[in-house]
XYZ file of C-alpha atoms in Angstrom:
621
model
C -26.611 59.764 8.310
C -27.348 59.933 4.680
C -25.202 57.659 2.424
C -24.516 57.753 -1.345
C -21.999 56.125 -3.560
C -19.814 57.939 -6.007
C -17.964 55.902 -8.642
C -15.268 56.796 -10.818
C -15.089 56.201 -14.487
C -12.626 56.893 -17.236
C -9.659 55.795 -19.312
C -6.569 54.299 -17.897
C -4.114 56.649 -16.574
C -6.453 59.505 -16.371
C -5.807 60.046 -12.786
C -8.806 58.475 -10.960
C -6.877 56.678 -8.092
C -4.637 59.809 -7.616
C -7.895 61.986 -7.537
C -9.416 59.836 -4.750
C -6.313 60.010 -2.455
C -6.194 63.801 -2.983
C -9.952 63.880 -1.818
C -9.904 61.205 0.852
C -6.174 60.578 1.896
C -6.540 57.060 1.155
C -4.672 55.093 -1.729
C -7.168 52.739 -3.366
C -4.612 50.870 -5.014
C -4.380 47.980 -2.443
C -3.047 45.097 -4.680
C 0.825 44.810 -5.005
C 0.428 44.239 -8.671
C -1.559 47.538 -8.999
C 1.568 49.408 -7.107
C 3.966 48.024 -9.431
C 1.957 48.600 -12.679
C 0.746 52.101 -11.757
C -3.010 51.240 -12.683
C -6.161 49.891 -10.914
C -6.867 46.404 -11.691
C -9.604 45.706 -9.254
C -11.944 47.596 -7.117
C -10.958 50.183 -4.470
C -12.736 51.743 -1.928
C -12.669 54.836 0.139
C -15.182 57.474 1.740
C -15.650 61.208 1.925
C -17.578 62.987 4.489
C -19.283 66.051 2.566
C -19.663 69.444 4.289
C -23.780 68.874 4.539
C -22.981 65.678 6.595
C -23.545 63.155 3.917
C -21.064 60.223 3.728
C -19.926 59.429 0.297
C -18.456 56.071 -0.410
C -16.204 56.190 -3.282
C -15.597 53.231 -5.499
C -12.418 53.429 -7.830
C -12.954 51.443 -10.755
C -10.299 50.258 -13.311
C -10.015 51.923 -16.481
C -8.167 49.578 -18.602
C -10.026 47.672 -21.388
C -8.999 44.143 -19.883
C -10.634 45.278 -16.543
C -13.966 46.269 -17.803
C -15.608 43.341 -15.952
C -14.272 44.567 -12.741
C -15.543 48.027 -13.533
C -18.840 46.732 -14.183
C -18.833 44.889 -10.730
C -18.337 48.343 -8.884
C -20.843 50.347 -11.123
C -23.925 48.546 -10.066
C -24.616 50.628 -7.022
C -23.429 54.034 -8.049
C -25.573 57.198 -7.340
C -23.181 59.622 -8.699
C -20.368 59.130 -11.344
C -17.224 61.011 -11.489
C -16.106 60.861 -15.273
C -12.491 61.525 -14.915
C -10.728 62.861 -17.955
C -7.178 63.845 -18.247
C -6.836 67.270 -19.672
C -3.744 66.505 -21.463
C -5.475 63.618 -23.562
C -9.184 64.416 -23.707
C -11.820 61.881 -24.669
C -10.362 58.183 -24.956
C -11.678 54.820 -26.040
C -12.300 53.607 -22.346
C -14.129 57.048 -21.485
C -16.678 56.320 -24.200
C -17.246 52.767 -22.936
C -17.620 53.782 -19.286
C -19.915 56.330 -20.425
C -22.137 53.940 -22.179
C -22.078 51.788 -19.268
C -23.099 54.399 -16.921
C -25.992 55.202 -19.200
C -27.078 51.597 -19.366
C -26.877 51.336 -15.698
C -29.376 54.335 -15.379
C -27.019 56.430 -13.306
C -28.598 59.799 -13.727
C -26.285 62.309 -11.570
C -22.785 62.861 -12.671
C -19.896 65.268 -12.686
C -16.998 65.692 -15.108
C -13.527 66.077 -13.552
C -10.813 67.327 -15.863
C -7.679 66.085 -14.198
C -3.911 66.996 -14.507
C -4.849 70.535 -15.242
C -1.401 71.597 -13.917
C 0.171 70.042 -17.063
C -1.583 72.089 -19.605
C -2.227 75.782 -20.377
C -5.566 77.682 -20.096
C -6.032 77.738 -23.871
C -5.479 73.982 -24.150
C -7.912 73.429 -21.185
C -10.564 75.426 -22.901
C -10.086 73.362 -26.260
C -10.249 69.867 -24.260
C -13.365 71.137 -22.324
C -15.088 72.103 -25.523
C -14.086 68.914 -27.133
C -15.573 66.883 -24.042
C -18.726 68.895 -23.959
C -19.360 68.116 -27.709
C -18.751 64.292 -26.886
C -21.318 64.354 -23.992
C -24.260 65.821 -26.067
C -26.903 63.445 -25.788
C -25.672 61.618 -22.839
C -26.703 61.600 -19.084
C -23.515 63.864 -18.445
C -24.653 66.570 -21.178
C -25.663 69.173 -18.638
C -23.212 67.802 -15.760
C -20.791 70.274 -13.915
C -17.303 70.452 -15.103
C -14.415 70.972 -12.549
C -10.777 71.273 -13.736
C -8.467 69.969 -10.739
C -5.042 69.172 -10.160
C -4.495 66.438 -7.714
C -0.832 67.300 -7.244
C -1.583 70.975 -6.469
C -4.827 70.737 -5.009
C -6.253 73.243 -7.492
C -10.030 72.769 -7.740
C -10.554 70.147 -5.050
C -12.620 72.609 -2.887
C -15.090 73.206 -5.779
C -15.215 69.713 -6.775
C -16.236 68.730 -2.931
C -18.781 71.287 -3.117
C -20.454 70.210 -6.603
C -20.430 66.778 -5.324
C -22.175 67.823 -1.982
C -24.878 69.555 -4.106
C -25.282 66.444 -6.239
C -25.466 64.192 -3.152
C -28.090 66.379 -1.471
C -30.396 66.144 -4.640
C -30.270 62.275 -4.401
C -33.217 60.642 -2.880
C -31.994 58.556 0.118
C -32.513 54.839 -0.469
C -35.129 52.999 1.362
C -34.073 50.926 4.558
C -37.388 48.923 3.975
C -37.879 45.699 2.150
C -35.506 42.909 1.767
C -31.729 43.316 2.162
C -29.632 42.722 -0.877
C -25.760 42.934 -1.219
C -24.033 41.663 -4.270
C -20.591 40.382 -3.455
C -17.633 42.177 -5.249
C -14.887 40.967 -2.893
C -14.043 37.905 -0.753
C -11.171 37.383 1.342
C -10.106 35.916 4.874
C -9.191 37.848 7.822
C -7.072 36.015 10.456
C -9.116 35.212 13.610
C -12.365 35.950 11.877
C -12.806 33.825 8.698
C -14.576 34.958 5.588
C -15.365 38.563 4.679
C -17.296 39.815 1.651
C -17.767 43.285 0.649
C -20.145 44.965 -1.641
C -22.848 47.943 -1.754
C -26.054 47.307 0.001
C -28.686 47.882 -2.576
C -31.684 47.727 -0.319
C -32.974 46.905 3.166
C -31.093 46.485 6.268
C -28.639 43.975 7.388
C -28.045 43.309 11.171
C -25.377 41.361 13.268
C -26.787 37.931 13.869
C -29.188 37.858 10.849
C -29.298 34.599 9.209
C -28.568 34.984 5.461
C -28.319 32.782 2.211
C -25.529 33.209 -0.268
C -27.197 33.035 -3.717
C -27.286 31.296 -5.995
C -25.142 28.574 -4.327
C -27.983 28.571 -1.603
C -25.391 28.496 1.477
C -26.774 29.218 4.661
C -24.872 31.547 6.959
C -24.924 34.190 9.804
C -23.682 37.417 10.012
C -20.833 37.560 12.679
C -19.919 41.238 12.276
C -20.403 44.259 10.025
C -18.030 46.951 9.201
C -19.196 50.235 7.159
C -16.311 52.111 5.836
C -13.810 50.335 8.252
C -15.934 51.011 11.337
C -17.705 48.206 13.459
C -21.466 48.600 13.530
C -24.506 46.505 14.591
C -26.461 47.281 11.365
C -25.765 48.525 7.619
C -28.140 50.307 5.565
C -28.952 50.512 1.778
C -26.517 52.948 0.118
C -23.460 51.955 2.167
C -20.238 49.984 1.329
C -20.265 47.238 3.675
C -17.992 44.457 4.690
C -19.738 41.322 6.318
C -18.012 38.578 8.436
C -19.910 35.323 7.424
C -19.891 32.146 9.427
C -20.074 28.611 7.983
C -18.918 29.410 4.627
C -15.463 29.179 3.319
C -13.844 31.621 0.850
C -13.189 29.022 -1.907
C -16.990 28.443 -1.840
C -17.866 32.036 -2.650
C -17.197 34.247 -5.768
C -17.875 37.571 -6.956
C -21.413 37.941 -8.225
C -22.943 35.975 -5.468
C -25.571 37.949 -3.556
C -26.221 37.727 0.183
C -30.127 38.100 1.104
C -32.653 36.608 3.449
C -33.662 33.155 3.168
C -36.634 32.584 0.401
C -35.794 36.189 -0.875
C -34.375 35.446 -4.266
C -34.869 32.464 -6.785
C -31.870 31.404 -8.623
C -32.563 31.524 -12.385
C -30.998 31.036 -15.851
C -33.866 32.581 -17.797
C -34.713 36.204 -17.633
C -37.187 38.325 -19.484
C -35.599 41.811 -20.291
C -36.197 45.044 -22.237
C -32.876 45.167 -24.416
C -31.450 48.099 -25.742
C -28.560 48.048 -28.263
C -26.058 50.906 -28.242
C -25.561 53.119 -31.210
C -22.576 52.499 -33.520
C -22.408 48.519 -32.876
C -22.994 45.761 -35.061
C -26.758 44.397 -35.201
C -27.504 41.781 -32.704
C -28.743 38.408 -34.123
C -31.232 36.111 -32.372
C -29.316 33.539 -30.459
C -26.152 35.371 -30.219
C -23.564 34.532 -27.646
C -23.186 37.191 -25.031
C -21.537 38.049 -21.543
C -24.082 39.240 -19.341
C -23.256 41.594 -16.408
C -25.530 42.260 -13.633
C -24.757 43.219 -9.974
C -21.410 41.872 -9.692
C -21.660 38.873 -11.843
C -20.496 37.932 -15.188
C -22.313 35.019 -16.886
C -22.107 33.718 -20.528
C -25.447 33.254 -22.251
C -27.721 33.679 -25.427
C -29.917 36.203 -25.991
C -33.119 35.288 -27.530
C -35.021 38.187 -29.518
C -38.791 37.576 -29.026
C -40.166 39.677 -31.956
C -37.520 39.758 -34.576
C -34.441 37.986 -35.901
C -32.077 40.969 -35.580
C -31.768 44.034 -33.430
C -30.131 47.106 -34.985
C -28.017 49.447 -33.347
C -30.003 52.243 -31.410
C -32.805 49.905 -31.394
C -34.872 48.130 -28.364
C -36.897 45.118 -28.041
C -38.168 42.557 -25.596
C -35.904 39.517 -25.243
C -35.016 36.614 -23.111
C -31.419 36.056 -21.699
C -30.914 32.181 -21.626
C -27.866 32.048 -19.530
C -25.309 29.375 -18.802
C -25.137 29.917 -15.147
C -27.405 30.811 -12.356
C -28.127 34.510 -11.380
C -30.333 36.015 -8.625
C -32.136 39.310 -9.643
C -35.235 41.191 -9.240
C -37.630 43.144 -11.243
C -36.095 46.610 -12.515
C -32.483 45.388 -11.965
C -30.265 46.960 -14.685
C -27.738 44.907 -16.789
C -24.935 45.324 -19.327
C -24.498 43.150 -22.278
C -20.820 42.697 -24.045
C -20.127 40.681 -27.060
C -18.524 37.359 -26.564
C -15.835 38.170 -28.902
C -14.215 40.407 -29.138
C -15.309 41.832 -25.749
C -17.059 44.976 -26.409
C -19.989 46.711 -24.574
C -22.872 46.293 -27.179
C -26.012 47.234 -24.822
C -28.051 46.534 -21.741
C -31.269 47.146 -20.152
C -33.590 46.275 -17.447
C -34.716 42.844 -16.005
C -38.718 42.592 -16.247
C -39.325 39.035 -15.126
C -36.480 37.639 -12.987
C -37.615 33.928 -13.166
C -38.895 33.410 -16.565
C -40.142 30.388 -18.448
C -38.993 29.893 -22.011
C -41.280 31.554 -24.659
C -42.112 30.930 -28.069
C -40.938 33.742 -30.200
C -43.545 35.968 -32.135
C -46.178 35.810 -29.556
C -48.404 38.693 -29.367
C -49.607 37.786 -25.824
C -46.203 37.611 -24.422
C -45.080 40.933 -25.816
C -48.288 42.551 -24.605
C -47.593 41.174 -21.063
C -43.890 42.362 -21.083
C -45.265 45.733 -22.022
C -47.425 45.794 -19.202
C -44.895 44.699 -16.965
C -42.392 47.344 -18.303
C -44.892 50.381 -17.987
C -46.876 49.361 -14.899
C -43.870 48.138 -13.031
C -44.081 46.028 -9.660
C -47.976 46.853 -9.531
C -48.541 44.734 -12.626
C -46.305 42.008 -11.389
C -48.123 41.711 -8.040
C -51.293 41.777 -9.635
C -50.462 38.956 -11.836
C -48.609 36.813 -9.357
C -51.762 37.134 -6.867
C -54.198 36.461 -9.933
C -52.373 33.343 -11.173
C -52.016 31.919 -7.597
C -55.690 32.561 -6.912
C -55.357 33.208 -3.270
C -54.567 36.058 -0.944
C -51.095 37.035 -0.012
C -49.889 38.451 3.060
C -48.063 41.814 3.057
C -44.976 39.916 4.445
C -45.119 37.807 1.542
C -45.132 40.599 -0.842
C -42.347 42.335 0.741
C -40.072 39.470 0.431
C -41.175 38.459 -2.875
C -41.546 41.979 -4.620
C -39.943 44.354 -2.029
C -43.408 46.242 -1.900
C -45.765 47.159 1.049
C -49.321 48.686 1.094
C -48.241 51.509 -1.371
C -49.002 48.726 -4.169
C -52.536 48.976 -3.154
C -52.872 52.636 -3.999
C -51.348 51.960 -7.442
C -53.802 49.163 -8.128
C -57.609 49.093 -8.775
C -57.457 45.406 -8.599
C -56.162 44.534 -5.167
C -57.865 44.673 -1.947
C -56.590 44.347 1.578
C -58.479 42.331 4.300
C -57.596 41.353 7.877
C -57.877 37.720 8.903
C -56.775 36.416 12.219
C -53.642 38.375 13.055
C -52.328 38.980 9.533
C -53.178 41.305 6.650
C -53.859 39.836 3.380
C -54.209 41.338 -0.226
C -56.344 39.517 -2.753
C -57.196 40.197 -6.463
C -60.824 41.407 -7.116
C -61.264 39.734 -10.504
C -59.695 36.706 -9.337
C -61.721 36.178 -6.435
C -64.892 36.775 -8.422
C -63.880 34.011 -10.790
C -63.082 31.749 -7.833
C -66.560 32.454 -6.267
C -68.105 31.331 -9.430
C -66.075 28.106 -9.520
C -67.038 27.280 -5.882
C -70.585 28.277 -6.409
C -70.864 25.788 -9.558
C -69.035 23.148 -7.879
C -71.262 23.285 -4.704
C -74.372 23.329 -6.731
C -73.474 20.341 -8.689
C -72.353 18.465 -5.375
C -75.610 19.263 -3.691
C -77.459 17.918 -6.683
C -75.507 14.511 -6.719
C -75.544 14.248 -2.899
C -78.706 15.937 -1.546
C -78.556 14.137 1.755
C -74.958 15.364 2.531
C -74.468 18.422 4.607
C -71.994 19.662 2.051
C -68.605 18.936 0.122
C -65.481 18.173 2.487
C -63.147 21.148 2.455
C -60.326 19.430 1.161
C -62.027 18.015 -1.767
C -63.055 21.571 -2.820
C -59.559 22.827 -2.285
C -58.270 19.971 -4.331
C -60.593 20.958 -7.358
C -60.175 24.802 -7.055
C -56.865 25.680 -5.474
C -54.854 22.521 -5.208
C -51.347 24.226 -4.829
C -52.598 26.705 -2.214
C -51.411 26.392 1.553
C -54.479 25.573 3.982
C -54.370 29.093 5.519
C -54.637 30.805 2.203
C -57.697 28.730 1.363
C -59.185 29.586 4.604
C -58.895 33.088 3.860
C -60.700 32.748 0.615
C -63.525 30.725 2.124
C -63.857 33.458 4.930
C -64.323 36.133 2.380
C -66.864 33.970 0.717
C -68.944 33.435 3.917
C -68.689 37.360 4.526
C -70.239 37.873 1.062
C -73.042 35.352 1.773
C -72.034 32.822 -0.685
C -71.182 29.777 1.580
C -71.426 28.455 5.011
C -68.619 26.223 6.484
C -68.355 24.035 9.561
C -65.466 22.129 10.510
C -64.365 20.446 7.433
C -67.512 20.826 5.375
C -68.637 23.696 2.966
C -71.983 24.156 1.454
C -73.976 27.066 -0.303
C -75.745 29.355 2.144
C -79.291 28.358 2.511
C -78.691 24.622 1.336
C -80.544 22.149 3.460
C -80.573 18.278 2.758
C -83.786 17.067 1.389
C -85.474 13.913 0.610
C -87.009 12.996 -2.787
C -90.406 11.308 -2.771
C -88.883 7.843 -3.068
C -86.481 8.588 -0.294
C -89.356 9.933 1.889
C -90.937 6.581 1.619
C -87.835 4.706 2.691
C -87.520 7.197 5.694
C -91.192 6.345 6.911
C -90.255 2.751 6.688
C -87.105 2.922 8.724
C -88.609 5.112 11.334
C -91.603 2.651 11.439
C -89.502 -0.347 12.144
C -87.367 1.488 14.724
C -90.686 2.602 16.394
C -91.830 -0.897 16.659
C -88.719 -2.253 18.116
C -88.820 0.738 20.610
C -85.880 0.176 23.184
C -84.461 -2.634 21.312
C -81.708 -1.473 19.067
C -81.483 -2.555 15.535
C -78.202 -3.231 13.412
C -77.943 -1.446 10.273
C -78.311 -4.638 8.042
C -81.644 -5.170 10.146
C -82.930 -1.874 8.973
C -81.887 -1.423 5.330
C -83.137 -3.650 2.364
C -80.253 -2.328 0.323
C -76.921 -0.540 0.641
C -78.146 2.124 -1.472
C -80.599 2.959 1.571
C -77.495 3.762 3.797
C -77.300 7.503 2.959
C -80.968 8.066 4.102
C -80.227 6.263 7.370
C -77.113 8.419 7.925
C -79.435 11.463 7.066
C -81.740 10.598 9.641
C -79.099 10.350 12.260
C -77.895 13.838 11.459
C -81.582 15.158 11.600
C -81.878 13.515 15.059
C -84.757 11.133 13.894
C -82.577 8.331 14.720
C -79.664 7.851 17.201
C -76.581 5.752 16.681
C -75.548 4.225 20.008
C -71.792 3.568 20.907
C -72.353 -0.066 20.140
C -73.103 0.755 16.352
C -76.752 0.012 16.600
C -79.616 2.286 15.983
C -82.917 3.413 17.946
C -85.447 5.957 16.966
C -84.743 9.401 18.367
C -88.116 9.432 20.032
C -87.597 6.134 21.904
C -84.117 7.750 23.123
C -85.869 10.861 24.314
C -88.452 8.874 26.285
C -85.933 6.667 27.680
C -83.864 9.759 28.799
C -86.874 11.373 30.430
C -87.815 8.249 32.288
C -84.051 8.080 33.595
C -83.641 11.637 34.476
C -87.002 11.523 36.551
C -85.935 8.577 38.366
C -82.406 9.975 39.247
C -83.848 13.197 40.490
C -86.020 11.277 42.812
C -83.473 8.620 43.892
C -80.015 9.917 43.159
C -78.754 6.866 41.377
C -79.719 3.914 39.433
C -78.557 0.409 38.575
C -78.403 -1.424 35.287
C -81.078 -3.902 36.763
C -83.355 -1.204 37.797
C -83.086 0.672 34.333
C -83.716 -2.529 32.470
C -86.877 -3.122 34.466
C -88.037 0.497 34.116
C -87.679 0.056 30.179
C -89.011 -3.588 30.001
C -85.773 -4.302 27.961
C -83.101 -7.015 27.776
C -79.932 -6.432 30.056
C -77.781 -5.975 26.897
C -80.140 -3.275 25.264
C -80.386 -1.208 28.607
C -76.672 -1.186 28.837
C -76.273 0.084 25.284
C -78.626 2.771 26.250
C -76.991 3.653 29.382
C -73.364 3.769 27.669
C -74.853 6.310 25.130
C -76.303 8.528 27.800
C -72.813 8.294 29.489
C -71.218 9.353 26.250
C -73.565 12.428 25.901
C -73.110 13.398 29.454
C -76.566 12.682 30.527
C -75.208 10.255 33.209
C -71.824 9.160 34.725
C -70.923 5.729 36.186
C -70.182 5.745 39.820
C -68.944 2.199 40.731
C -72.151 -0.117 39.793
C -74.568 2.559 39.490
C -75.304 5.785 37.233
C -75.954 9.328 38.494
C -76.655 12.468 36.758
C -73.750 14.117 34.932
């Protein structure tokens, strides 16, 4: 079933709650205070099943100026606004402010409902409609349908339902993919169940049993049960009004404005990069003005830093930073509203561009250019930037969690490439990869020059130099790509340029010849390292000869010429093929060596699986 959210807006006592009760049969004034005062002070909820089968959740928001922040808490998830205007009064101050808020939150669909039509005659109704249409020119509701109704007599309600249904059908259904997010707008306790929170599911899917985190407090919890419009369900989806029973958290630990989402999905932040829009007919906004910042269901104090000017005039826009006094958890594209600190008036709003920003110096062209790219290229630019700066490939799962995007970002980018490595799909940045290849080429060339006898650079040393912060698996992906491109070769924990082979200089060659000659003379008598080398500087050459097989290092730590070992091996294998087994004494006599030297060789042949010990004899392994 498709779900949409309808929100009311309008001045106090213009009949919003009465209208919802007439449409749904439910009284959304749930608080005793609201019953006594006859006005809505907090959010109320109901739902309406439209003729097309779409279920519309209806949020009744307060109209009184003192309760604007509660109105903002409910407005963030609205698909369709019902601007309620009493026919006997017309446009009023909160009507205008609510309209501004709806515009700032980018609600594009709406309907104008003229209530209390039973209290006026047709001539007056016509005058009021003309006045309202004039006031709505240039706003999101300029071409919205007008429906006069009477909640008392029921006149016009059928037409209103039909118009709402038409609008609901034109709205694109919210995606159930990506991370789930639900800003909390109510917190309460249900006896026998514990803590319950409500909100509008902005995105994704939430299921019973899911592990969640309450941001920005970072409280871990689990979903015990879910209700959607009062009915128990196993899962809730984007676009639904949802109540969630949470375990392991207390009511007093939670506040309106907190957000539930998966672990690792959000990053609490007090610095946001934004595109800021100032409303018409408000005072200029000076740099570092103290403001009230509203996003999702939260209200946070802070200061606005204008990045390219000292003052923002009414009707203008610019890039800015919100430096907040408390943490919020937002993502790219979230809409926000600003109110002045005192007096509390709606002055502007805009869209979040960088949800976890670093503080910027003002008047920096590079910063402004980057924010322009983020604004106009959207998530694609953010993904490109994040992958480029990290220097490594990201899995599609990581992109979904961090940015709420999938493979569609590849189609929108000329710089991103997908590859499969192991069981996962990775995305890397072409330009950053080419830059990384050049860094690796330069480092390995330098390493091979400095250490010509070593096979290559240890992998961890290379990682430390080029991608210190990367995870080992991410670094492996980048090395694998370079192997596929024919740049490098890697074995175990060593990396070298393809085609590189360790070589000896003429001087080193002379040392090699001397070492091999000395070992040849000693034949089956192993020599210790200090007996072979004239100085410690010759050690790399001896180790190189071990790698090439010209010299063999025995388990005893001593050395023999590779040719002598092969000779001894041939004699040993022939003997065992003929006799089946050999004793240490027989092997000693065969070589004409000491008992100690013969034992050292047999232990080597045991280690390389030529022979195996059987009691006091050796047999072929």
